[in-house]
mmCIF file of C-alpha atoms in Angstrom:
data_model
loop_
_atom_site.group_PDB
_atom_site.id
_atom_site.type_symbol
_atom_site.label_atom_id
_atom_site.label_comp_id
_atom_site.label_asym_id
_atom_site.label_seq_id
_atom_site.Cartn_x
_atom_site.Cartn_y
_atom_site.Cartn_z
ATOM 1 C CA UNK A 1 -14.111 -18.104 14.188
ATOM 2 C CA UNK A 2 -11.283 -19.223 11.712
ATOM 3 C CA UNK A 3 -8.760 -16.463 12.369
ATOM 4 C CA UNK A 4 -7.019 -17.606 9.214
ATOM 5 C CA UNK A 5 -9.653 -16.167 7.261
ATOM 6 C CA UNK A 6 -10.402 -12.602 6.535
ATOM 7 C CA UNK A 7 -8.408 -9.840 8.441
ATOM 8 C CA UNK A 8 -4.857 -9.578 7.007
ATOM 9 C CA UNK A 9 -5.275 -6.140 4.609
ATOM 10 C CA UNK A 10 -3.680 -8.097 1.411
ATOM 11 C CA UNK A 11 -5.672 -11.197 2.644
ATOM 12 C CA UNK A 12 -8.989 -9.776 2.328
ATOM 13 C CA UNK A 13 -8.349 -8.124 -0.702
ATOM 14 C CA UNK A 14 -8.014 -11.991 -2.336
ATOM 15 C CA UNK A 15 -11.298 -12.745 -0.735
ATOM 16 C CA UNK A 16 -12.982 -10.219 -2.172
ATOM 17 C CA UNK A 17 -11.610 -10.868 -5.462
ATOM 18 C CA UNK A 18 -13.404 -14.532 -5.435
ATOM 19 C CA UNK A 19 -16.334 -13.587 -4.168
ATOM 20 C CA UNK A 20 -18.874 -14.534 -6.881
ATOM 21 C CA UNK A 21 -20.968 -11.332 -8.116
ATOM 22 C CA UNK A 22 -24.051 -12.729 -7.569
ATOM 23 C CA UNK A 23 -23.530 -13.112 -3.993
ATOM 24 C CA UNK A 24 -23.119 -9.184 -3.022
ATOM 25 C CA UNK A 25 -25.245 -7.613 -6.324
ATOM 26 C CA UNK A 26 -28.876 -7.771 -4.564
ATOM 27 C CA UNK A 27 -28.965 -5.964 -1.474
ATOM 28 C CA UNK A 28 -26.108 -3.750 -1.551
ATOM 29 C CA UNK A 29 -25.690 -3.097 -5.017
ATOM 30 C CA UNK A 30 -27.002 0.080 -4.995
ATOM 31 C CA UNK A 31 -24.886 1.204 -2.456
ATOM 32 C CA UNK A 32 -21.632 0.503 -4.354
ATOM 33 C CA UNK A 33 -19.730 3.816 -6.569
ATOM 34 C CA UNK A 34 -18.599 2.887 -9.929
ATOM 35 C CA UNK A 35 -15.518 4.754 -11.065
ATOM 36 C CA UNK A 36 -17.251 7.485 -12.902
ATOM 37 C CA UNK A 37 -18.493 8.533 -9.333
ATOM 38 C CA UNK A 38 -15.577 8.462 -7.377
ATOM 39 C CA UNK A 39 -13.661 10.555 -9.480
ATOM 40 C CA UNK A 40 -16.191 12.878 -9.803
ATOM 41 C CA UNK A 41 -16.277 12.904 -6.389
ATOM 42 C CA UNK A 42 -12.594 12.872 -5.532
ATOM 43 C CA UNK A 43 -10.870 14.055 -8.508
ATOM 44 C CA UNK A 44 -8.346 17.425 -7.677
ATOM 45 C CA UNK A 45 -6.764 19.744 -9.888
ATOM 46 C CA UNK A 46 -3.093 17.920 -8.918
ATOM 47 C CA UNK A 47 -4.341 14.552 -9.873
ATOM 48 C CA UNK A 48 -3.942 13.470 -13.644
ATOM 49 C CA UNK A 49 -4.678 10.158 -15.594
ATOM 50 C CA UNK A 50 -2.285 8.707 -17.982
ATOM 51 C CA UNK A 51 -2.152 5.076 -19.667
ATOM 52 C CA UNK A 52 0.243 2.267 -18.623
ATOM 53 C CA UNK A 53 0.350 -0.670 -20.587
ATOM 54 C CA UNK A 54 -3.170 0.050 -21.693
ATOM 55 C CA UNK A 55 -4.286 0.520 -18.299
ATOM 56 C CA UNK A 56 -5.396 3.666 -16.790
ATOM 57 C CA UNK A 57 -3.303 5.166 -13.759
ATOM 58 C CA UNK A 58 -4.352 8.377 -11.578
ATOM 59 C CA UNK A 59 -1.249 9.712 -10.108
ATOM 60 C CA UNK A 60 -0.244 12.747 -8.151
ATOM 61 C CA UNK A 61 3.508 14.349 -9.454
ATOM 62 C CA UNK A 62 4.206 17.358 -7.220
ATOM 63 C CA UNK A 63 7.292 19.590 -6.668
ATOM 64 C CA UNK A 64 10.934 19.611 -7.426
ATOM 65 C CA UNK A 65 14.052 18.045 -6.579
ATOM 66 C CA UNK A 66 15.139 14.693 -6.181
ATOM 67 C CA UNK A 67 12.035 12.297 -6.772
ATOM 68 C CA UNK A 68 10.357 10.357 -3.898
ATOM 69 C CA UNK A 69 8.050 7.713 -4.813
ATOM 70 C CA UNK A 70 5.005 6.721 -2.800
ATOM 71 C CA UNK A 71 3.216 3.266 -3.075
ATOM 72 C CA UNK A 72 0.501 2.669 -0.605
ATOM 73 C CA UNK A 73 -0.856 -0.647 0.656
ATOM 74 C CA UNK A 74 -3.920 -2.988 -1.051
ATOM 75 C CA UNK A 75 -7.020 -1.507 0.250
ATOM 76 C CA UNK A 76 -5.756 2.139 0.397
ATOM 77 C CA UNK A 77 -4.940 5.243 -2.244
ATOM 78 C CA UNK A 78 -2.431 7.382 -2.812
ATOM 79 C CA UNK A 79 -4.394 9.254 -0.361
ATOM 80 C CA UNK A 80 -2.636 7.260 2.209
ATOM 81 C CA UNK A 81 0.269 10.490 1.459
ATOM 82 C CA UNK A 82 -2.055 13.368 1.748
ATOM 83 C CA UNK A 83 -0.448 14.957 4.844
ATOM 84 C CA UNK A 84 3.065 13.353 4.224
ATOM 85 C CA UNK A 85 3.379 15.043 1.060
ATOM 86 C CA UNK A 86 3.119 18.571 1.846
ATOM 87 C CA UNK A 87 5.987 18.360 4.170
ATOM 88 C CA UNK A 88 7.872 17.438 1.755
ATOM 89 C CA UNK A 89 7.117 18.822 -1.895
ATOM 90 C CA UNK A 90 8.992 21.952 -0.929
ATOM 91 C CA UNK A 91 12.619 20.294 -1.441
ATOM 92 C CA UNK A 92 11.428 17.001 -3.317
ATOM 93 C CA UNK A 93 9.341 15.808 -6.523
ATOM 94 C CA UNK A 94 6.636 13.784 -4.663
ATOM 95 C CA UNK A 95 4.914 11.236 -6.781
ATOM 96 C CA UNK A 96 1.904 8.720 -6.455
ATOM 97 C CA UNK A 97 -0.481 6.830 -7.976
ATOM 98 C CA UNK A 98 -3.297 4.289 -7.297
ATOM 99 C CA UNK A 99 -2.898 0.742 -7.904
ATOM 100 C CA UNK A 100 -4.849 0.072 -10.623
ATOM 101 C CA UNK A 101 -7.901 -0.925 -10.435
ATOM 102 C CA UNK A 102 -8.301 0.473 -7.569
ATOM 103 C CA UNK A 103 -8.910 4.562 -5.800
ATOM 104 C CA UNK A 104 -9.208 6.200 -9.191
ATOM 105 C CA UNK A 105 -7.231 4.594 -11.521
ATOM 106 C CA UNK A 106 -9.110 2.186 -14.008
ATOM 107 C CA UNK A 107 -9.813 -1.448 -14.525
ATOM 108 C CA UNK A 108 -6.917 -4.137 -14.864
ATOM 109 C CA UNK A 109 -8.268 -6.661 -17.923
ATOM 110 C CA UNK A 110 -7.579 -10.353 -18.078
ATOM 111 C CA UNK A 111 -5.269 -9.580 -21.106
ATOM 112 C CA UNK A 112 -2.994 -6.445 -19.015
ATOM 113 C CA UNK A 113 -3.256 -8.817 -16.105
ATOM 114 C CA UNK A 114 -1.520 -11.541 -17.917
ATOM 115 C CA UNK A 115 1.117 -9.156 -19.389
ATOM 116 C CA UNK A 116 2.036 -6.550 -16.470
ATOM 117 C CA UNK A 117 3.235 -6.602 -13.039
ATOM 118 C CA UNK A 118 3.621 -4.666 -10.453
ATOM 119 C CA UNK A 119 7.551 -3.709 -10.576
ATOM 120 C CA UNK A 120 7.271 -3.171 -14.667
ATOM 121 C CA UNK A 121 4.062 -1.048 -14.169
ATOM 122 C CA UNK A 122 5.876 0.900 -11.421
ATOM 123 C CA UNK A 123 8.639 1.416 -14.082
ATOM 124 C CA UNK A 124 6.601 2.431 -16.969
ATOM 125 C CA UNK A 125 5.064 5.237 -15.003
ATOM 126 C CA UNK A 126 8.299 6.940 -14.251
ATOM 127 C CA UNK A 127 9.480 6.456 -17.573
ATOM 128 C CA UNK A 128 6.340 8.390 -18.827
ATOM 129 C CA UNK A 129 7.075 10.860 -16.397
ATOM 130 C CA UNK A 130 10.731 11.013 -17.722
ATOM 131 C CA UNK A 131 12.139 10.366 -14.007
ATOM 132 C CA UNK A 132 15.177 7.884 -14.061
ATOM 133 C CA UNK A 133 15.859 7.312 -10.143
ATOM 134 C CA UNK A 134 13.574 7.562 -7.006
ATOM 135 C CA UNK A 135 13.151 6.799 -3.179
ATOM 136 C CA UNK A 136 10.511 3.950 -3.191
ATOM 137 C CA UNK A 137 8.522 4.491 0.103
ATOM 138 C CA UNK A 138 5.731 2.091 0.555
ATOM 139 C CA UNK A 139 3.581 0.968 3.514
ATOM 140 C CA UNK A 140 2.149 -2.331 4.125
ATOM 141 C CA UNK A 141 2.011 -4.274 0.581
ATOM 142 C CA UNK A 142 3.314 -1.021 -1.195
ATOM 143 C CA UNK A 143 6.527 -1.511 0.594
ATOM 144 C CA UNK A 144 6.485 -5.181 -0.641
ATOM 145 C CA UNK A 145 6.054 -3.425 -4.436
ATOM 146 C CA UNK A 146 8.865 -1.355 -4.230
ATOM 147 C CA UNK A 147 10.902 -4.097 -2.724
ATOM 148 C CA UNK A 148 10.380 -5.994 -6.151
ATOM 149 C CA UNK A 149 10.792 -2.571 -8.352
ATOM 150 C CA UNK A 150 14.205 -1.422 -6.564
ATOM 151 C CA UNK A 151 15.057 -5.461 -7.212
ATOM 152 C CA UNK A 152 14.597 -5.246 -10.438
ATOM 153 C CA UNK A 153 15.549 -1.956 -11.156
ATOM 154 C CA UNK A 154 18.490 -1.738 -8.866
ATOM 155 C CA UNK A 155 20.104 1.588 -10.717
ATOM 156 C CA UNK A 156 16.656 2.899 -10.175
ATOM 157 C CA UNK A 157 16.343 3.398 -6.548
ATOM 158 C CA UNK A 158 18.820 5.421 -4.558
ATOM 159 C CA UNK A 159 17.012 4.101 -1.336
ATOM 160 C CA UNK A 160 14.402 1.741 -0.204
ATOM 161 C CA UNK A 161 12.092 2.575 2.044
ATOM 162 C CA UNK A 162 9.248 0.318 3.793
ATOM 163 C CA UNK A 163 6.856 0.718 6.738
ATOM 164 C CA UNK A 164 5.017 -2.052 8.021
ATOM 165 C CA UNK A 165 5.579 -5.015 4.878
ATOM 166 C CA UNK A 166 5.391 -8.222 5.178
ATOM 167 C CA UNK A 167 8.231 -10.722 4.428
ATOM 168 C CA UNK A 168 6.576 -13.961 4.528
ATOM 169 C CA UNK A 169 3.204 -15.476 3.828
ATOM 170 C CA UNK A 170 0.803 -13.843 6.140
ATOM 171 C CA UNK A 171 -0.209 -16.031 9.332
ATOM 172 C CA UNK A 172 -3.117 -14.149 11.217
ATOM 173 C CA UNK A 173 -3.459 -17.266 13.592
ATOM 174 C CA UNK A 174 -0.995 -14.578 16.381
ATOM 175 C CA UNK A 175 -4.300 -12.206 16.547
ATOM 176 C CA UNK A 176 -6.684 -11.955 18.852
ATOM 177 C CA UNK A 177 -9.639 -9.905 17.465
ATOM 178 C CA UNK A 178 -11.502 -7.240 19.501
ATOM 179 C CA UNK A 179 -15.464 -8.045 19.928
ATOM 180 C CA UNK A 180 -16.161 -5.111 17.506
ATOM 181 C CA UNK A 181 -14.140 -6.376 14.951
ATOM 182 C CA UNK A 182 -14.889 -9.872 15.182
ATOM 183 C CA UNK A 183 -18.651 -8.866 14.478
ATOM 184 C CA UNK A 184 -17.703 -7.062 11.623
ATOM 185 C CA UNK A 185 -16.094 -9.417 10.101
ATOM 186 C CA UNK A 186 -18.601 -11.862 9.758
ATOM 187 C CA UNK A 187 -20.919 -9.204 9.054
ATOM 188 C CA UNK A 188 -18.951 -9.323 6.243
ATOM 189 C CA UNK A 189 -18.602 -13.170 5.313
ATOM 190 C CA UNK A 190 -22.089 -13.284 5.084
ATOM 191 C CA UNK A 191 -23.149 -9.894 3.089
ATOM 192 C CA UNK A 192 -19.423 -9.458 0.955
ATOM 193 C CA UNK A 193 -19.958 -6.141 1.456
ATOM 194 C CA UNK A 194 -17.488 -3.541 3.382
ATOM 195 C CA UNK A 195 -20.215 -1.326 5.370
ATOM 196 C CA UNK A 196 -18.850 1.767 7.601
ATOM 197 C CA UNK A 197 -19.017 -0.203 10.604
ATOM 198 C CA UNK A 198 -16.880 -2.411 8.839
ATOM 199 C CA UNK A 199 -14.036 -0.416 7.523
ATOM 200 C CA UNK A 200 -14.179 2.133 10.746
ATOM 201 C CA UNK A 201 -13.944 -1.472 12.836
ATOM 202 C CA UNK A 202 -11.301 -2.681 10.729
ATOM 203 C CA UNK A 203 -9.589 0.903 10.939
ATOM 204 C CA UNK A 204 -9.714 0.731 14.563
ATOM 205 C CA UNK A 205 -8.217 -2.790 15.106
ATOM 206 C CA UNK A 206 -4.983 -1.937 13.135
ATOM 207 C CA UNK A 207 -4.363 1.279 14.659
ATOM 208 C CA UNK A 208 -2.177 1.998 17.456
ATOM 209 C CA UNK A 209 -4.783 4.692 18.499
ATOM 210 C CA UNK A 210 -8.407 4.771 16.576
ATOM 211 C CA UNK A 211 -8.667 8.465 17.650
ATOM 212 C CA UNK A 212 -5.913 9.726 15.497
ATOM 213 C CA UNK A 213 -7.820 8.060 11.940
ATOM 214 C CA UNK A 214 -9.789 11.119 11.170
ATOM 215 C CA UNK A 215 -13.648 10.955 9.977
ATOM 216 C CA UNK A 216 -12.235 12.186 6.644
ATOM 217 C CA UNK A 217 -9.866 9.121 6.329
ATOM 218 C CA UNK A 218 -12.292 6.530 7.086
ATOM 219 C CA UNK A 219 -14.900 7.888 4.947
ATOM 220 C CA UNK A 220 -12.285 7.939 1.901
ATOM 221 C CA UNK A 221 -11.947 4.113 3.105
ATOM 222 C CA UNK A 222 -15.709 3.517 3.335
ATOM 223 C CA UNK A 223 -16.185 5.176 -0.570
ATOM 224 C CA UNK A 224 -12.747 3.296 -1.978
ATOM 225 C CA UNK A 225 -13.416 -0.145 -0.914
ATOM 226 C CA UNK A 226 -17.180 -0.189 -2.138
ATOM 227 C CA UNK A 227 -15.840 1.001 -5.720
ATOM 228 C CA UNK A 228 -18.217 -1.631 -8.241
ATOM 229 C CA UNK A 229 -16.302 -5.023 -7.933
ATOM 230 C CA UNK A 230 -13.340 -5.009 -10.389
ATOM 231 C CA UNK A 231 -11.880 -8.258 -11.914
ATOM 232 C CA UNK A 232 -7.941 -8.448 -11.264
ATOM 233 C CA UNK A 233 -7.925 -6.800 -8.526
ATOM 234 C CA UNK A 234 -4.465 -7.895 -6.952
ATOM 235 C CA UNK A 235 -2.442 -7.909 -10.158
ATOM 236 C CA UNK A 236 -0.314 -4.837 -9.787
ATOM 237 C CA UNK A 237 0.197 -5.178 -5.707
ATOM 238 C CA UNK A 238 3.395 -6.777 -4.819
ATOM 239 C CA UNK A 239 2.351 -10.085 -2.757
ATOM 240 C CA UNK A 240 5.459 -12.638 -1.118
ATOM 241 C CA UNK A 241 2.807 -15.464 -1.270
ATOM 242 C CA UNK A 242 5.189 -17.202 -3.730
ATOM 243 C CA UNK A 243 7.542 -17.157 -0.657
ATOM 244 C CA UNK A 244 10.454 -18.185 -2.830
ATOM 245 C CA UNK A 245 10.233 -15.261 -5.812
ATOM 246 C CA UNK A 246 10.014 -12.789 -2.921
ATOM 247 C CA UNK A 247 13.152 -14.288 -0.813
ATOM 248 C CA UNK A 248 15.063 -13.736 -4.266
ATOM 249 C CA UNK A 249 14.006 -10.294 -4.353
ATOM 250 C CA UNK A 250 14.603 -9.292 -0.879
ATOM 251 C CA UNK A 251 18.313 -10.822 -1.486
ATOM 252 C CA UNK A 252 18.454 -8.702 -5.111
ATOM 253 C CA UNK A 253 17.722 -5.146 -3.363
ATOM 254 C CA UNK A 254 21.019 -3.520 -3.323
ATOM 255 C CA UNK A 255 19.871 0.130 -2.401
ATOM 256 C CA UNK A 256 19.843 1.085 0.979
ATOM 257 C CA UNK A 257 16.879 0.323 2.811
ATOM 258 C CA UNK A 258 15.000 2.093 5.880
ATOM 259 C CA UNK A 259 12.237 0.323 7.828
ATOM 260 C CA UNK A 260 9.611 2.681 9.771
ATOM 261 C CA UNK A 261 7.717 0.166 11.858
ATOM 262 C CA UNK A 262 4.726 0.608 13.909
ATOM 263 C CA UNK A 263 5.226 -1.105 16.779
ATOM 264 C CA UNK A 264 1.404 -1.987 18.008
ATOM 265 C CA UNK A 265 0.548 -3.853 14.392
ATOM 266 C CA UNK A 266 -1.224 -6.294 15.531
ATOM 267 C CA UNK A 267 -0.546 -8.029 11.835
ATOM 268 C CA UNK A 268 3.205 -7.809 11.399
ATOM 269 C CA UNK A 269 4.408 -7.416 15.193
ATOM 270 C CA UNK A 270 7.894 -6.015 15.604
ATOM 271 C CA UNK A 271 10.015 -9.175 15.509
ATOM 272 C CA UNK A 272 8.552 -9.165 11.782
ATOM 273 C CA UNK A 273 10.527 -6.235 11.193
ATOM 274 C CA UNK A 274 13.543 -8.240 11.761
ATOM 275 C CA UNK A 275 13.021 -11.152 9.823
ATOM 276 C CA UNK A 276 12.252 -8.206 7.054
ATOM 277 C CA UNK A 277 15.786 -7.070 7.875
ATOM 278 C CA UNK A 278 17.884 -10.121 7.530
ATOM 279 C CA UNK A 279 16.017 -11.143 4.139
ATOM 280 C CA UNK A 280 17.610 -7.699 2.793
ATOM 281 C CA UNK A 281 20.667 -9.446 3.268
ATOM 282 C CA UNK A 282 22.558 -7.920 0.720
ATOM 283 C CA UNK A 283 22.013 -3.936 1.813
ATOM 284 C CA UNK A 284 22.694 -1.687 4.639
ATOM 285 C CA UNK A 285 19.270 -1.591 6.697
ATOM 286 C CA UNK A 286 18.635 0.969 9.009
ATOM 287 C CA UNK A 287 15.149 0.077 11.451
ATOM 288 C CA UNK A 288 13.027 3.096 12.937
ATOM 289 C CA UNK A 289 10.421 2.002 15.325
ATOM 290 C CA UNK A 290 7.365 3.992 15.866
ATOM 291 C CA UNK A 291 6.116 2.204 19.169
ATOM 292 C CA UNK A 292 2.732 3.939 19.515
ATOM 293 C CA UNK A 293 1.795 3.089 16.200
ATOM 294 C CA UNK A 294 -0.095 0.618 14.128
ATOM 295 C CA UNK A 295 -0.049 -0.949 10.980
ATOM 296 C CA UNK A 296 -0.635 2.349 8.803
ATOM 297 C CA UNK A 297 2.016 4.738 9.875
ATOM 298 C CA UNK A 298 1.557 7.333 7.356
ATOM 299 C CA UNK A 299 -2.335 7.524 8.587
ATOM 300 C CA UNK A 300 -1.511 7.643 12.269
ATOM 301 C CA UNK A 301 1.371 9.493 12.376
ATOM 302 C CA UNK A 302 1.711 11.581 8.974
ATOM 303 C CA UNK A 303 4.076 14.063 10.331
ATOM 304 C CA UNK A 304 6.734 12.067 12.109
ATOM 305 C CA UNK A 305 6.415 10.074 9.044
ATOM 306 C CA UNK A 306 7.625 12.586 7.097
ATOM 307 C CA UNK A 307 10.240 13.800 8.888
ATOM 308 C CA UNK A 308 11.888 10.513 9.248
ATOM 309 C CA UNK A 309 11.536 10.058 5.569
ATOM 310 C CA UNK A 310 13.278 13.178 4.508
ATOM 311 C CA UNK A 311 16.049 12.643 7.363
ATOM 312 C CA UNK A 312 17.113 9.337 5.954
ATOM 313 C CA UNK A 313 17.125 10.781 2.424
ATOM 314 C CA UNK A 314 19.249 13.467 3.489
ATOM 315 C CA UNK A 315 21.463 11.436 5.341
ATOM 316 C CA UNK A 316 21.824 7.889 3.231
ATOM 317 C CA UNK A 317 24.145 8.556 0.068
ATOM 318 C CA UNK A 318 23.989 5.400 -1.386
ATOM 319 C CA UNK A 319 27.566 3.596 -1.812
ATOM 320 C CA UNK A 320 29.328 2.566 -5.256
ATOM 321 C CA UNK A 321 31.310 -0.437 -4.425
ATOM 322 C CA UNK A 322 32.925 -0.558 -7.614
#
């Protein structure tokens, strides 16, 4: 099997977007949730829906005092937070959103895709939400997003703060798969479709320890990713495909920047936190290694998470050289 192909999270979120309709509408169409469903099923009284750049955004603003924002990776929702953000909503304003078009947030269309991106979109939210600075936390490709918002809104972000990003063009060819997920996977070249031994095999591979993904989390997982195929699916996640764009970034961030890395990824292994590190060659980075953890700590690990968070918030002032 070509281990190039499918597993990288961002990765397989490209290969679903070219898979042709036709090719996963027979069988298992009736097993897919169009939007209207999953937010009737997973809508909450703290969740609201607002309009960015004509596209629709569910987002999650709880609490008060100084904002911390929270961008989760390309096959995940702001769920990804759910038991980071009541450890911290008594002392901070916790906000988060879904990508659009994905969790419960609405469809991207050719013409917003062509017009928005992800840093400007990230923008446009606060400014609806009238906050001027944050803490951008973001795991796995959401920590790639608010690399490119606290880039290019440098007297926007008081601190940077990613878990588990990538800082080059994936390479997968490093992995060796486990039998379980190597059958899923081409379970799922051939059907296109993300069944629930599919996402709880794919769950299991990137964790440091399967038992600590609860049955709740991978069934949010199992209901997200077979959401009704949307069109533009990867325009508003921060990608470093164009290796160069994302190398000027990394060298534009200017706020202080924390890494929490899991140290059993078997993705982005830990020397990949370095060569994170030394592109953010123009700010202070500070490196926390979680080394019983896989790619998703803020799913394994929600409460160490948090603490760690709010410890480098209290304790990194950022610095006016001027």
């Amino acid at each position: 099997m070509n281990r190039n192909l499918f597993p990288a999270p961002a990765l397989l979120v490209l290969l679903l977007s070219s898979i042709p309709l036709s090719g996963i509408a027979g069988e298992y169409a009736d097993q897919r949730l169009t939007l209207e469903t999953l937010r009737q099923t997973y809508s909450d009284p703290d969740g609201q829906v607002t309009e960015i750049g004509g596209v629709e955004v569910y987002y999650k603003d709880q609490g008060e005092g100084p904002a911390i924002l929270m961008i989760h990776g390309s096959r995940s929702t702001l769920r990804t937070w759910d038991r980071i953000a009541p450890e911290l909503v008594d002392r901070y304003r916790v906000i988060r959103y879904d990508l659009p078009p994905h969790g419960l947030s609405g469809p991207v269309s050719d013409e917003a895709a062509e017009r928005l991106e992800p840093a400007g979109f990230t923008a446009g939210l606060l400014d609806h939400l009238g906050v001027d600075r944050v803490t951008c936390v973001g795991v796995s490709s959401g920590g790639t997003t608010c690399m490119y918002f606290a880039a290019a809104y440098p007297d926007r972000v008081n601190r940077l703060i990613m878990s588990n990003s990538p800082s080059d063009p994936v390479r997968t060819d490093h992995m060796t798969f486990t039998p379980e997920f190597a059958k899923a996977l081409e379970e799922f070249r051939e059907t296109g479709f993300e069944s629930e031994h599919f996402i709880n095999a794919f769950l299991d591979y990137y964790s440091g320890d399967p038992r600590r993904i609860s049955v709740q989390t991978r069934r949010e997982y199992y209901d997200f990713n077979r959401r009704v195929t949307e069109a533009n699916s990867t325009a508003l996640i921060g990608i470093v495909e164009d290796h160069q764009k994302a190398r000027t970034a990394m060298a534009g961030v200017r706020a202080p920047a924390l890494l929490i890395w899991g140290g059993r990824d078997a993705l982005l292994i830990p020397a990949a936190a370095g060569t994170l590190a030394g592109y953010l060659e123009n700010t202070q980075v500070s490196t926390v290694f979680m080394p019983d953890v896989g790619h998703y700590p803020p799913l394994e690990s929600p409460i160490r998470f948090a603490q760690i968070v709010a410890a480098y918030v209290e304790a990194a002032t950022p610095v006016d050289f001027n």
